[in-house]
Amino acid sequence: MPANPFNHFTDYGIGIGLRVPHYDHILAEKPTVDWFEIISENFMCEGGRPLQILDQILEQYRVVQHGVSMYFGSPEKPDREHLRKLKRLVRRTRTPWLSDHLCWGSVDGRYTHDLLPMPYTFAAARVTAQKIRAVRDFLEVPVCVENVSSYAEFHVSEMTEWEFLNEVVERADCGILLDVNNIYVSSRNHNFNPFDYVNGVPAERVAQIHIAGHSKFRKYILDTHDHPVIDPVWKLYERAIQRVGRTATLLEWDDRIPSFDEVHGEALKANRFLQRLENETLKA
Amino acid sequence: MKRSKPERQTRRALHQLQRLMARAVMRPLTRRDRMQVKWIDGRPTEIVVNQFIKPNDRLTSFERLEIYNRQYWFRLRDCFYDDYPGLRAVLGDKPFERLADEYLTKNPSQSYTLRNLGSRLVKFLVANPKLTAPNSELAWDLARLEWAHIEAFDNAAERPLKVGDLSGLDAAKLRLRLQPHLTLLKLEHDVADFLIGIKKQAGLRNEASNAMEQRRHRAGVRTARGLKRRVNFLAVHRYQDGVYYKPLEPGQFILLSALQKGATLEAACARLVRLKLAGDLGATVRQWFANWAALGWFYGLKPSK
Ligand SMILES: [Fe+2]
């Protein structure tokens, strides 16, 4: 099971996020990397160095777009200018699929630039699915939604987070970017079993997996993407690929970014689990 | 007695909930960077927050929402620190932070990208000189230069005209367009070298992205005492993907500004005559145009009115 319609049936391996401190190294050394994930918003500009770097990367590597500001969970219509710029970038990168978060973050034209949690209600699921469909139809590329990490829950919620995710992706008929670190962070902040979450998502829709590190505080865990992946998160990853099979996997490291080799090495640890999975499949 | 089912959320209610939460998340922090204990209408914030956020076994509803409130401000401040290292150096860290909070409270982001966070800063500073006193004019100069830098970094570059494209055209009718990445500045202080120094010090780690990443480092504070008051003119532009501050002579600034405002070439040149420049004015202007065209500053002809 190498892939599914939600990632255009590609067989991507292990990627890392394309980040500024690594540009020089990547362009000079041309290391072997399966693919890079880019933050769409960093390249939705009109010109200059970002696009010049991106074009150089595109000459040698496969790139997948990941967004942070579409806010599928906001009942407001997506900004037309935003969509047009995003589509221009989609054409440039030829991203096989595109992801953004199952969250909201702006209201009445004001942006928090955060990934704020959804109330898990049927109304919210309908609104979100509608927006995902609209964005996908405009961009003409498969769309995946990513579960965010959260620090608060709403009284009004009518279901668990994974039930909400299911409700949204079934209604939108879209893919899932399953962030197992976010599941872990939220499970600790909201006292649920993270394996219930991983076991509860529709495996056939998972088009990509995120792994990352986080920061632990006394009373809660913050999703900071500034550490290596911890063992419990690797265990969730292992469980996830047991369910969904070999899936495009990406390590997120966004703050206090170490050398390229360190980040890439951390990402490649996922190979252990993919290999084990393959051996088990062969044995079976 | 039969218990009524909890009311199902509607689309409208979802929108209201998000409005309420956004309001709380974007409210200014206290001096100790905590969430305000009083709500906008004077009620305890706790009561308002309890109505929509659940507590857990470790955190109250207030504390859970406070995480988002703090994150919002830390993120925006970080972005501001990185976009305005020069302004920060002139004002000092604390007054800069106060200024950032005031500006961002009155001018919340209206763009999907943090790149545009400072788009209304110059206007705000001019309207609120107290926030930058006693260095207000210097602060305006830096804010204008730093915004021009952001614009030069990733604004569009259209296909430039070559010098030859202009020959034979009627100067009385010719209106040129200047590249969107080019900003013309008249400054009261010598801030260009100062800012270049500050940026070098900061290691230019951010140079490749104005948007999301790596916003945490802070440039070392440089003293602004050495900054001389001297009227000077700059063209802030991009050339081969690098941002440059090109000093302009007063005549060059007048000519380019006129063109940027839509004057014909003839009308723009007429303004130069008043300056009574030494030597052959025609030859001088031709030389200027050759330089500017080589830098790719002109990209098209505006249709004559
Ligand atoms: Fe993620």
Coordinates of C-alpha atoms and ligand atoms in Angstrom, one line a residue:
Chain A
M1 CA 0.0 0.0 0.0
P2 CA 2.4 2.7 -1.1
A3 CA 0.0 5.6 -1.5
N4 CA -3.6 6.8 -1.9
P5 CA -5.7 9.2 -4.0
F6 CA -5.1 11.9 -1.4
N7 CA -1.4 12.1 -2.1
H8 CA -1.9 11.5 -5.8
F9 CA -0.6 7.9 -5.5
T10 CA 2.9 9.0 -5.1
D11 CA 5.5 6.9 -3.2
Y12 CA 7.3 9.6 -1.3
G13 CA 9.7 8.5 1.5
I14 CA 11.0 10.6 4.3
G15 CA 11.3 14.4 3.9
I16 CA 12.2 17.3 6.0
G17 CA 11.0 20.9 6.1
L18 CA 12.9 23.3 3.9
R19 CA 14.2 26.0 6.3
V20 CA 16.3 29.1 5.8
P21 CA 19.4 28.1 7.8
H22 CA 19.8 25.1 5.6
Y23 CA 19.6 26.8 2.2
D24 CA 23.3 27.3 1.7
H25 CA 24.1 23.7 2.7
I26 CA 21.4 22.2 0.4
L27 CA 22.4 24.3 -2.6
A28 CA 26.1 23.7 -2.2
E29 CA 26.2 20.0 -1.1
K30 CA 23.0 18.8 -2.8
P31 CA 22.4 16.1 -0.2
T32 CA 20.1 13.2 -1.1
V33 CA 16.7 13.9 0.4
D34 CA 13.5 12.2 -0.6
W35 CA 11.5 15.4 -0.6
F36 CA 11.1 18.8 1.0
E37 CA 8.1 20.3 2.6
I38 CA 7.8 24.1 2.2
I39 CA 5.6 26.5 4.1
S40 CA 3.5 27.9 1.3
E41 CA 3.2 31.3 2.8
N42 CA 7.0 31.8 2.7
F43 CA 6.9 31.6 -1.1
M44 CA 3.6 33.3 -1.9
C45 CA 5.5 36.5 -2.7
E46 CA 5.9 38.2 -6.0
G47 CA 9.7 37.8 -6.4
G48 CA 13.1 38.0 -4.9
R49 CA 15.3 35.5 -3.2
P50 CA 12.6 33.2 -1.8
L51 CA 11.4 32.3 -5.3
Q52 CA 14.9 32.2 -6.7
I53 CA 15.9 29.7 -4.0
L54 CA 12.7 27.7 -4.5
D55 CA 13.4 27.4 -8.2
Q56 CA 16.8 26.0 -7.5
I57 CA 15.4 23.5 -5.1
L58 CA 12.7 22.5 -7.6
E59 CA 15.4 21.7 -10.2
Q60 CA 16.7 18.9 -7.9
Y61 CA 14.1 17.9 -5.4
R62 CA 10.4 17.1 -5.0
V63 CA 8.5 19.6 -3.0
V64 CA 5.3 19.4 -1.1
Q65 CA 3.4 22.4 0.0
H66 CA 2.2 22.9 3.6
G67 CA 0.2 25.9 4.6
V68 CA -0.4 27.7 7.9
S69 CA -3.1 30.2 7.1
M70 CA -6.0 28.8 5.1
Y71 CA -8.0 28.3 8.4
F72 CA -10.4 25.7 7.0
G73 CA -12.3 25.9 10.3
S74 CA -13.3 29.5 9.9
P75 CA -16.8 30.1 8.6
E76 CA -15.5 33.1 6.6
K77 CA -14.8 32.6 2.9
P78 CA -11.1 32.2 1.9
D79 CA -9.5 35.4 0.6
R80 CA -9.5 35.4 -3.2
E81 CA -6.1 37.0 -3.4
H82 CA -4.7 34.4 -1.0
L83 CA -6.1 31.6 -3.1
R84 CA -4.8 33.1 -6.4
K85 CA -1.3 33.4 -5.0
L86 CA -1.5 29.9 -3.6
K87 CA -2.6 28.5 -6.9
R88 CA 0.3 30.3 -8.7
L89 CA 2.6 28.6 -6.3
V90 CA 0.9 25.2 -6.7
R91 CA 1.6 25.5 -10.5
R92 CA 5.2 26.4 -9.8
T93 CA 6.0 23.6 -7.4
R94 CA 3.7 21.0 -9.0
T95 CA 3.0 19.8 -5.5
P96 CA 1.2 16.4 -5.7
W97 CA -0.9 17.3 -2.7
L98 CA -1.3 20.2 -0.4
S99 CA -1.9 20.4 3.3
D100 CA -3.1 22.9 5.9
H101 CA -4.6 22.6 9.4
L102 CA -7.8 21.6 10.9
C103 CA -8.1 24.9 12.8
W104 CA -9.1 28.5 12.6
G105 CA -7.1 31.6 13.3
S106 CA -8.7 34.7 11.8
V107 CA -12.0 36.4 12.3
D108 CA -13.5 39.4 10.5
G109 CA -10.3 39.9 8.6
R110 CA -8.0 40.0 11.6
Y111 CA -5.3 37.3 11.8
T112 CA -3.9 35.7 15.0
H113 CA -1.3 33.8 13.0
D114 CA -2.0 30.9 15.3
L115 CA -3.6 27.5 14.8
L116 CA -6.5 27.8 17.1
P117 CA -8.5 24.7 18.1
M118 CA -12.0 23.9 16.8
P119 CA -15.0 23.2 18.9
Y120 CA -15.8 19.6 17.9
T121 CA -19.4 20.1 16.7
F122 CA -21.3 18.9 13.7
A123 CA -21.9 22.5 12.6
A124 CA -18.1 23.2 12.7
A125 CA -17.5 20.0 10.8
R126 CA -19.9 21.0 8.0
V127 CA -18.4 24.5 7.8
T128 CA -14.9 23.1 7.6
A129 CA -15.7 20.4 5.0
Q130 CA -17.4 23.0 2.8
K131 CA -14.3 25.2 2.9
I132 CA -11.9 22.3 2.2
R133 CA -14.0 21.4 -0.9
A134 CA -14.0 25.0 -2.1
V135 CA -10.3 25.3 -1.7
R136 CA -9.6 22.0 -3.4
D137 CA -11.9 22.9 -6.3
F138 CA -10.1 26.2 -6.8
L139 CA -6.6 24.8 -6.5
E140 CA -7.2 21.6 -8.4
V141 CA -4.9 19.6 -6.2
P142 CA -5.7 16.9 -3.5
V143 CA -6.0 18.5 -0.1
C144 CA -5.1 17.0 3.3
V145 CA -6.0 18.4 6.7
E146 CA -3.6 18.2 9.6
N147 CA -4.6 17.8 13.2
V148 CA -3.2 20.5 15.4
S149 CA -1.9 20.4 18.9
S150 CA -4.1 22.2 21.4
Y151 CA -4.2 23.6 24.9
A152 CA -7.9 24.2 25.4
E153 CA -11.2 22.4 24.9
F154 CA -14.7 23.8 24.5
H155 CA -17.8 23.1 26.5
V156 CA -19.8 23.1 23.3
S157 CA -17.9 20.1 21.8
E158 CA -20.1 17.2 20.8
M159 CA -17.4 14.5 20.0
T160 CA -13.8 13.6 20.4
E161 CA -11.1 15.3 18.3
W162 CA -10.6 12.2 16.1
E163 CA -14.3 11.8 15.6
F164 CA -14.4 15.4 14.5
L165 CA -11.5 14.8 12.1
N166 CA -13.4 11.8 10.7
E167 CA -16.6 13.8 10.3
V168 CA -14.7 16.5 8.4
V169 CA -12.7 14.3 6.1
E170 CA -15.6 12.1 5.2
R171 CA -17.8 15.2 4.4
A172 CA -15.0 16.8 2.5
D173 CA -13.7 13.6 0.9
C174 CA -10.2 14.8 1.6
G175 CA -7.0 13.3 2.9
I176 CA -5.4 13.5 6.3
L177 CA -1.9 14.7 7.3
L178 CA -1.6 12.9 10.6
D179 CA 0.7 14.7 13.0
V180 CA 1.6 12.1 15.6
N181 CA 3.5 14.6 17.7
N182 CA 0.4 16.8 17.8
I183 CA -1.7 13.8 18.9
Y184 CA 0.8 13.1 21.7
V185 CA 0.9 16.8 22.8
S186 CA -2.9 17.0 22.8
S187 CA -3.3 13.7 24.6
R188 CA -1.2 14.9 27.4
N189 CA -3.0 18.3 27.6
H190 CA -6.5 16.8 27.4
N191 CA -6.0 13.4 29.1
F192 CA -6.8 10.9 26.4
N193 CA -5.1 7.8 25.1
P194 CA -3.2 8.8 22.0
F195 CA -3.5 5.3 20.6
D196 CA -7.3 5.7 20.6
Y197 CA -6.7 8.6 18.3
V198 CA -4.3 6.8 16.0
N199 CA -6.6 3.8 15.9
G200 CA -9.6 5.9 15.3
V201 CA -8.7 7.7 12.1
P202 CA -9.6 6.3 8.6
A203 CA -6.3 4.7 7.5
E204 CA -7.1 4.9 3.8
R205 CA -7.2 8.7 4.0
V206 CA -3.8 9.3 5.6
A207 CA -1.6 10.8 2.9
Q208 CA 1.2 12.1 5.0
I209 CA 2.5 11.9 8.6
H210 CA 4.3 14.6 10.6
I211 CA 6.7 13.8 13.4
A212 CA 8.3 16.5 15.6
G213 CA 9.7 17.4 19.0
H214 CA 8.0 19.5 21.6
S215 CA 8.6 21.3 25.0
K216 CA 7.3 20.0 28.3
F217 CA 6.2 22.5 30.9
R218 CA 5.0 21.7 34.4
K219 CA 1.3 21.7 33.7
Y220 CA 1.1 21.3 29.9
I221 CA 3.1 20.5 26.8
L222 CA 3.8 23.0 24.1
D223 CA 4.2 22.1 20.5
T224 CA 7.5 23.9 19.7
H225 CA 9.2 21.9 17.0
D226 CA 12.6 22.6 18.6
H227 CA 13.7 19.1 19.8
P228 CA 14.3 15.6 18.6
V229 CA 11.3 13.3 18.4
I230 CA 10.7 11.5 21.8
D231 CA 10.1 7.8 22.2
P232 CA 6.4 7.9 22.9
V233 CA 5.9 9.8 19.6
W234 CA 8.0 7.2 17.7
K235 CA 5.7 4.6 19.2
L236 CA 2.7 6.4 17.9
Y237 CA 4.4 6.7 14.5
E238 CA 5.0 3.0 14.5
R239 CA 1.4 2.3 15.3
A240 CA 0.3 4.8 12.6
I241 CA 2.3 3.1 9.8
Q242 CA 1.1 -0.3 11.0
R243 CA -2.3 0.9 10.2
V244 CA -1.8 3.1 7.1
G245 CA 1.3 1.4 5.5
R246 CA 4.3 3.1 4.1
T247 CA 3.3 6.8 4.0
A248 CA 5.1 10.0 3.2
T249 CA 6.7 11.1 6.4
L250 CA 8.1 14.5 7.4
L251 CA 10.1 15.7 10.3
E252 CA 9.2 19.3 11.4
W253 CA 12.0 21.3 13.1
D254 CA 11.2 25.0 13.1
D255 CA 13.0 26.6 16.0
R256 CA 16.5 26.4 17.3
I257 CA 17.3 24.6 14.1
P258 CA 20.4 22.4 14.3
S259 CA 22.6 21.5 11.3
F260 CA 21.0 20.0 8.2
D261 CA 22.6 16.7 8.9
E262 CA 21.3 16.6 12.4
V263 CA 17.7 17.3 11.2
H264 CA 17.9 14.9 8.3
G265 CA 19.5 12.2 10.5
E266 CA 16.6 12.6 13.0
A267 CA 14.1 12.3 10.2
L268 CA 15.8 9.2 8.8
K269 CA 15.2 7.4 12.1
A270 CA 11.7 6.8 10.7
N271 CA 13.4 4.3 8.4
R272 CA 13.8 1.9 11.3
F273 CA 10.0 1.6 11.7
L274 CA 9.4 1.5 7.9
Q275 CA 11.9 -1.3 7.6
R276 CA 10.4 -3.2 10.5
L277 CA 7.0 -2.8 8.9
E278 CA 8.3 -4.1 5.6
N279 CA 10.0 -7.2 7.3
E280 CA 6.7 -8.0 9.1
T281 CA 4.8 -7.7 5.9
L282 CA 7.2 -10.0 4.1
K283 CA 7.0 -12.5 6.9
A284 CA 3.3 -12.4 6.8
Chain B
M1 CA -38.2 15.7 34.8
K2 CA -36.9 15.2 31.3
R3 CA -33.5 17.0 30.8
S4 CA -33.4 19.0 27.6
K5 CA -30.6 18.1 25.2
P6 CA -27.7 20.6 25.1
E7 CA -28.2 23.0 22.3
R8 CA -26.4 22.1 19.1
Q9 CA -24.0 24.7 17.8
T10 CA -25.0 26.5 14.6
R11 CA -22.7 28.1 12.0
R12 CA -23.6 31.5 13.5
A13 CA -22.8 30.3 17.0
L14 CA -19.4 29.0 15.7
H15 CA -18.6 32.4 14.3
Q16 CA -19.6 34.1 17.5
L17 CA -17.5 31.7 19.5
Q18 CA -14.5 32.4 17.3
R19 CA -15.1 36.2 17.6
L20 CA -15.1 35.9 21.4
M21 CA -12.0 33.8 21.6
A22 CA -10.1 35.9 19.1
R23 CA -10.9 38.9 21.1
A24 CA -9.5 37.3 24.2
V25 CA -6.4 35.9 22.4
M26 CA -5.6 39.3 20.9
R27 CA -6.1 41.4 24.0
P28 CA -2.9 43.1 25.3
L29 CA -1.1 41.3 28.1
T30 CA -0.5 42.8 31.5
R31 CA 2.8 44.3 32.4
R32 CA 4.0 40.9 33.6
D33 CA 2.9 39.3 30.4
R34 CA -0.1 37.6 31.8
M35 CA -3.7 37.6 30.6
Q36 CA -5.8 40.5 31.9
V37 CA -8.0 39.5 34.9
K38 CA -10.7 42.0 33.9
W39 CA -12.8 41.5 30.8
I40 CA -13.6 44.4 28.4
D41 CA -16.9 45.2 30.2
G42 CA -15.3 45.0 33.7
R43 CA -16.4 41.5 34.6
P44 CA -13.8 39.1 35.7
T45 CA -12.2 37.5 32.6
E46 CA -12.5 34.2 34.4
I47 CA -16.3 34.3 34.2
V48 CA -16.3 35.0 30.5
V49 CA -13.7 32.3 29.7
N50 CA -15.4 29.7 31.9
Q51 CA -18.4 30.0 29.7
F52 CA -16.7 28.5 26.7
I53 CA -13.4 26.9 27.7
K54 CA -13.3 23.7 29.8
P55 CA -10.8 23.5 32.7
N56 CA -8.8 20.3 33.2
D57 CA -7.2 18.6 36.3
R58 CA -4.1 20.9 36.1
L59 CA -5.3 24.2 34.5
T60 CA -8.3 26.5 34.9
S61 CA -10.1 27.7 31.8
F62 CA -8.4 31.0 32.3
E63 CA -5.0 29.4 32.4
R64 CA -5.7 27.4 29.3
L65 CA -6.8 30.4 27.3
E66 CA -3.8 32.4 28.6
I67 CA -1.5 30.1 26.8
Y68 CA -2.9 31.3 23.5
N69 CA -3.0 34.9 24.6
R70 CA 0.7 34.8 25.5
Q71 CA 1.6 32.9 22.4
Y72 CA -0.1 35.4 20.2
W73 CA 1.9 38.3 21.7
F74 CA 5.2 36.5 21.8
R75 CA 4.9 35.5 18.2
L76 CA 4.0 39.0 17.0
R77 CA 6.7 40.6 19.1
D78 CA 9.3 38.2 17.7
C79 CA 8.3 39.0 14.2
F80 CA 8.5 42.7 15.0
Y81 CA 11.9 42.4 16.6
D82 CA 13.2 40.8 13.5
D83 CA 11.6 43.2 11.0
Y84 CA 12.8 46.4 12.8
P85 CA 16.2 45.8 14.3
G86 CA 17.2 49.4 13.5
L87 CA 14.2 51.0 15.2
R88 CA 14.8 48.7 18.2
A89 CA 18.4 49.8 18.4
V90 CA 17.5 53.5 18.4
L91 CA 14.7 53.1 21.0
G92 CA 16.1 50.4 23.2
D93 CA 14.4 47.1 24.0
K94 CA 11.8 48.2 26.5
P95 CA 10.4 51.2 24.7
F96 CA 10.5 49.2 21.5
E97 CA 8.4 46.5 23.1
R98 CA 5.9 49.1 24.4
L99 CA 5.7 50.6 20.9
A100 CA 5.2 47.1 19.3
D101 CA 2.4 46.3 21.8
E102 CA 0.7 49.7 21.1
Y103 CA 1.0 49.4 17.4
L104 CA -0.1 45.8 17.2
T105 CA -3.1 46.4 19.5
K106 CA -4.3 49.3 17.3
N107 CA -3.2 47.6 14.0
P108 CA -3.8 43.9 14.3
S109 CA -2.6 41.9 11.3
Q110 CA -4.9 42.0 8.4
S111 CA -2.9 39.7 6.2
Y112 CA -2.4 35.9 6.0
T113 CA 1.3 36.5 6.2
L114 CA 3.4 38.1 9.0
R115 CA 5.4 39.8 6.3
N116 CA 2.9 42.6 6.2
L117 CA 2.9 43.2 9.9
G118 CA 4.6 46.6 9.7
S119 CA 2.7 47.9 6.7
R120 CA 1.0 50.7 8.8
L121 CA 3.9 51.4 11.2
V122 CA 5.2 54.7 9.7
K123 CA 1.7 56.2 9.7
F124 CA 1.3 55.1 13.3
L125 CA 4.6 56.5 14.4
V126 CA 3.9 59.9 12.9
A127 CA 0.5 60.0 14.5
N128 CA 2.0 59.0 17.9
P129 CA 5.3 60.9 18.3
K130 CA 5.3 60.4 22.1
L131 CA 6.0 56.7 21.7
T132 CA 9.4 57.5 20.1
A133 CA 10.3 60.8 21.8
P134 CA 12.9 62.3 21.9
N135 CA 14.1 60.5 18.8
S136 CA 10.8 60.6 16.8
E137 CA 12.2 61.8 13.5
L138 CA 15.1 59.3 13.6
A139 CA 12.5 56.6 14.4
W140 CA 10.5 57.6 11.4
D141 CA 13.5 57.4 9.2
L142 CA 14.4 53.9 10.4
A143 CA 10.8 52.7 10.1
R144 CA 10.6 53.9 6.6
L145 CA 13.9 52.4 5.6
E146 CA 13.1 49.1 7.2
W147 CA 9.7 48.9 5.6
A148 CA 11.3 49.8 2.2
H149 CA 13.8 46.9 2.8
I150 CA 10.9 44.5 3.3
E151 CA 9.2 45.7 0.1
A152 CA 12.5 45.5 -1.8
F153 CA 13.1 41.9 -0.6
D154 CA 10.2 40.2 -2.2
N155 CA 8.0 42.6 -4.1
A156 CA 7.5 41.9 -7.8
A157 CA 10.1 42.6 -10.4
E158 CA 8.7 43.2 -13.8
R159 CA 10.6 42.6 -17.0
P160 CA 12.8 45.7 -17.2
L161 CA 13.1 48.1 -20.1
K162 CA 16.5 48.6 -21.7
V163 CA 17.9 52.0 -22.6
G164 CA 17.4 51.3 -26.3
D165 CA 13.6 50.8 -25.6
L166 CA 13.4 54.5 -24.8
S167 CA 15.2 55.9 -27.8
G168 CA 13.0 57.6 -30.4
L169 CA 10.1 58.0 -28.0
D170 CA 8.5 61.4 -27.4
A171 CA 9.6 62.7 -24.0
A172 CA 6.5 64.9 -23.8
K173 CA 4.3 61.9 -23.8
L174 CA 6.5 59.2 -22.2
R175 CA 5.5 58.0 -18.8
L176 CA 7.7 55.3 -17.2
R177 CA 6.7 52.8 -14.6
L178 CA 9.2 52.1 -11.8
Q179 CA 9.7 48.6 -10.4
P180 CA 7.3 47.6 -7.5
H181 CA 10.4 46.7 -5.4
L182 CA 11.8 50.2 -5.6
T183 CA 11.1 52.8 -2.9
L184 CA 12.4 56.4 -3.0
L185 CA 13.2 57.9 0.4
K186 CA 14.0 61.3 1.6
L187 CA 15.6 60.9 5.0
E188 CA 16.6 63.4 7.7
H189 CA 19.4 61.2 9.1
D190 CA 22.2 59.1 7.9
V191 CA 20.5 55.8 8.7
A192 CA 21.5 53.6 5.8
D193 CA 25.0 52.7 7.0
F194 CA 23.7 52.4 10.6
L195 CA 21.0 49.8 9.5
I196 CA 23.5 47.9 7.3
G197 CA 25.7 47.6 10.4
I198 CA 22.9 46.4 12.6
K199 CA 21.8 43.8 10.0
K200 CA 25.3 42.5 9.6
Q201 CA 25.5 42.1 13.3
A202 CA 22.2 40.2 13.3
G203 CA 23.9 37.8 10.9
L204 CA 21.3 38.2 8.2
R205 CA 19.9 34.9 9.3
N206 CA 16.5 35.9 8.3
E207 CA 17.6 37.2 4.9
A208 CA 15.8 34.6 2.9
S209 CA 12.4 34.9 4.4
N210 CA 10.2 37.7 5.5
A211 CA 7.4 35.4 6.6
M212 CA 7.4 32.7 9.1
E213 CA 10.6 31.2 10.3
Q214 CA 13.3 31.8 12.8
R215 CA 12.0 34.9 14.4
R216 CA 13.7 34.6 17.8
H217 CA 17.1 36.0 17.6
R218 CA 17.7 39.5 18.6
A219 CA 20.3 41.8 17.1
G220 CA 22.7 43.4 19.5
V221 CA 21.8 46.9 20.4
R222 CA 23.9 49.6 18.8
T223 CA 24.2 53.0 19.9
A224 CA 22.3 55.5 17.8
R225 CA 24.2 58.5 19.3
G226 CA 26.5 58.7 16.3
L227 CA 23.7 59.2 13.9
K228 CA 24.1 62.5 12.2
R229 CA 21.2 64.7 11.1
R230 CA 21.7 65.1 7.3
V231 CA 19.1 65.2 4.7
N232 CA 19.8 62.4 2.2
F233 CA 18.1 60.5 -0.5
L234 CA 18.0 56.8 -1.1
A235 CA 16.6 54.3 -3.6
V236 CA 15.9 51.1 -1.8
H237 CA 15.7 48.4 -4.5
R238 CA 16.5 44.8 -5.4
Y239 CA 19.2 43.8 -7.8
Q240 CA 20.0 40.1 -8.6
D241 CA 18.0 39.1 -5.5
G242 CA 20.0 41.3 -3.1
V243 CA 18.5 44.4 -1.4
Y244 CA 20.5 47.6 -1.9
Y245 CA 20.3 51.2 -0.5
K246 CA 21.5 53.4 -3.4
P247 CA 22.3 57.0 -2.5
L248 CA 20.7 59.5 -4.8
E249 CA 21.6 63.1 -5.6
P250 CA 18.7 65.6 -4.9
G251 CA 18.2 66.0 -8.7
Q252 CA 17.9 62.2 -9.2
F253 CA 15.4 62.0 -6.4
I254 CA 13.3 64.8 -7.8
L255 CA 13.3 63.2 -11.3
L256 CA 12.5 59.7 -10.1
S257 CA 9.8 60.8 -7.7
A258 CA 8.1 62.7 -10.5
L259 CA 8.2 59.7 -12.7
Q260 CA 6.9 57.5 -10.0
K261 CA 4.0 59.8 -9.5
G262 CA 3.2 59.6 -13.2
A263 CA 4.7 62.7 -14.7
T264 CA 5.9 62.5 -18.3
L265 CA 9.6 62.4 -18.9
E266 CA 9.5 66.0 -20.2
A267 CA 7.6 67.3 -17.1
A268 CA 9.9 65.4 -14.7
C269 CA 13.0 66.9 -16.4
A270 CA 11.5 70.3 -16.3
R271 CA 11.7 70.2 -12.5
L272 CA 15.4 69.7 -12.7
V273 CA 15.9 73.0 -14.6
R274 CA 15.1 74.8 -11.4
L275 CA 18.0 73.2 -9.6
K276 CA 20.5 74.8 -12.0
L277 CA 22.8 71.9 -12.1
A278 CA 26.3 72.5 -13.4
G279 CA 27.3 71.2 -16.8
D280 CA 25.3 69.8 -19.6
L281 CA 21.9 68.8 -18.1
G282 CA 20.9 66.7 -21.1
A283 CA 24.1 64.6 -20.9
T284 CA 23.8 64.2 -17.1
V285 CA 20.2 63.0 -17.3
R286 CA 21.1 60.6 -20.1
Q287 CA 23.8 59.1 -18.0
W288 CA 21.4 58.7 -15.0
F289 CA 18.9 57.0 -17.2
A290 CA 21.6 54.6 -18.6
N291 CA 22.5 53.7 -15.0
W292 CA 19.0 53.2 -13.8
A293 CA 18.0 51.2 -16.9
A294 CA 21.1 49.0 -16.3
L295 CA 19.7 48.4 -12.8
G296 CA 16.4 47.4 -14.3
W297 CA 14.4 50.1 -12.6
F298 CA 11.9 50.9 -15.4
Y299 CA 9.6 48.3 -16.6
G300 CA 7.0 49.7 -18.8
L301 CA 5.4 52.7 -20.3
K302 CA 2.3 54.2 -18.8
P303 CA -0.3 55.0 -21.4
S304 CA -0.4 58.7 -22.0
K305 CA -3.4 60.5 -20.4
Ligands
FE1 FE 2.6 19.3 11.9

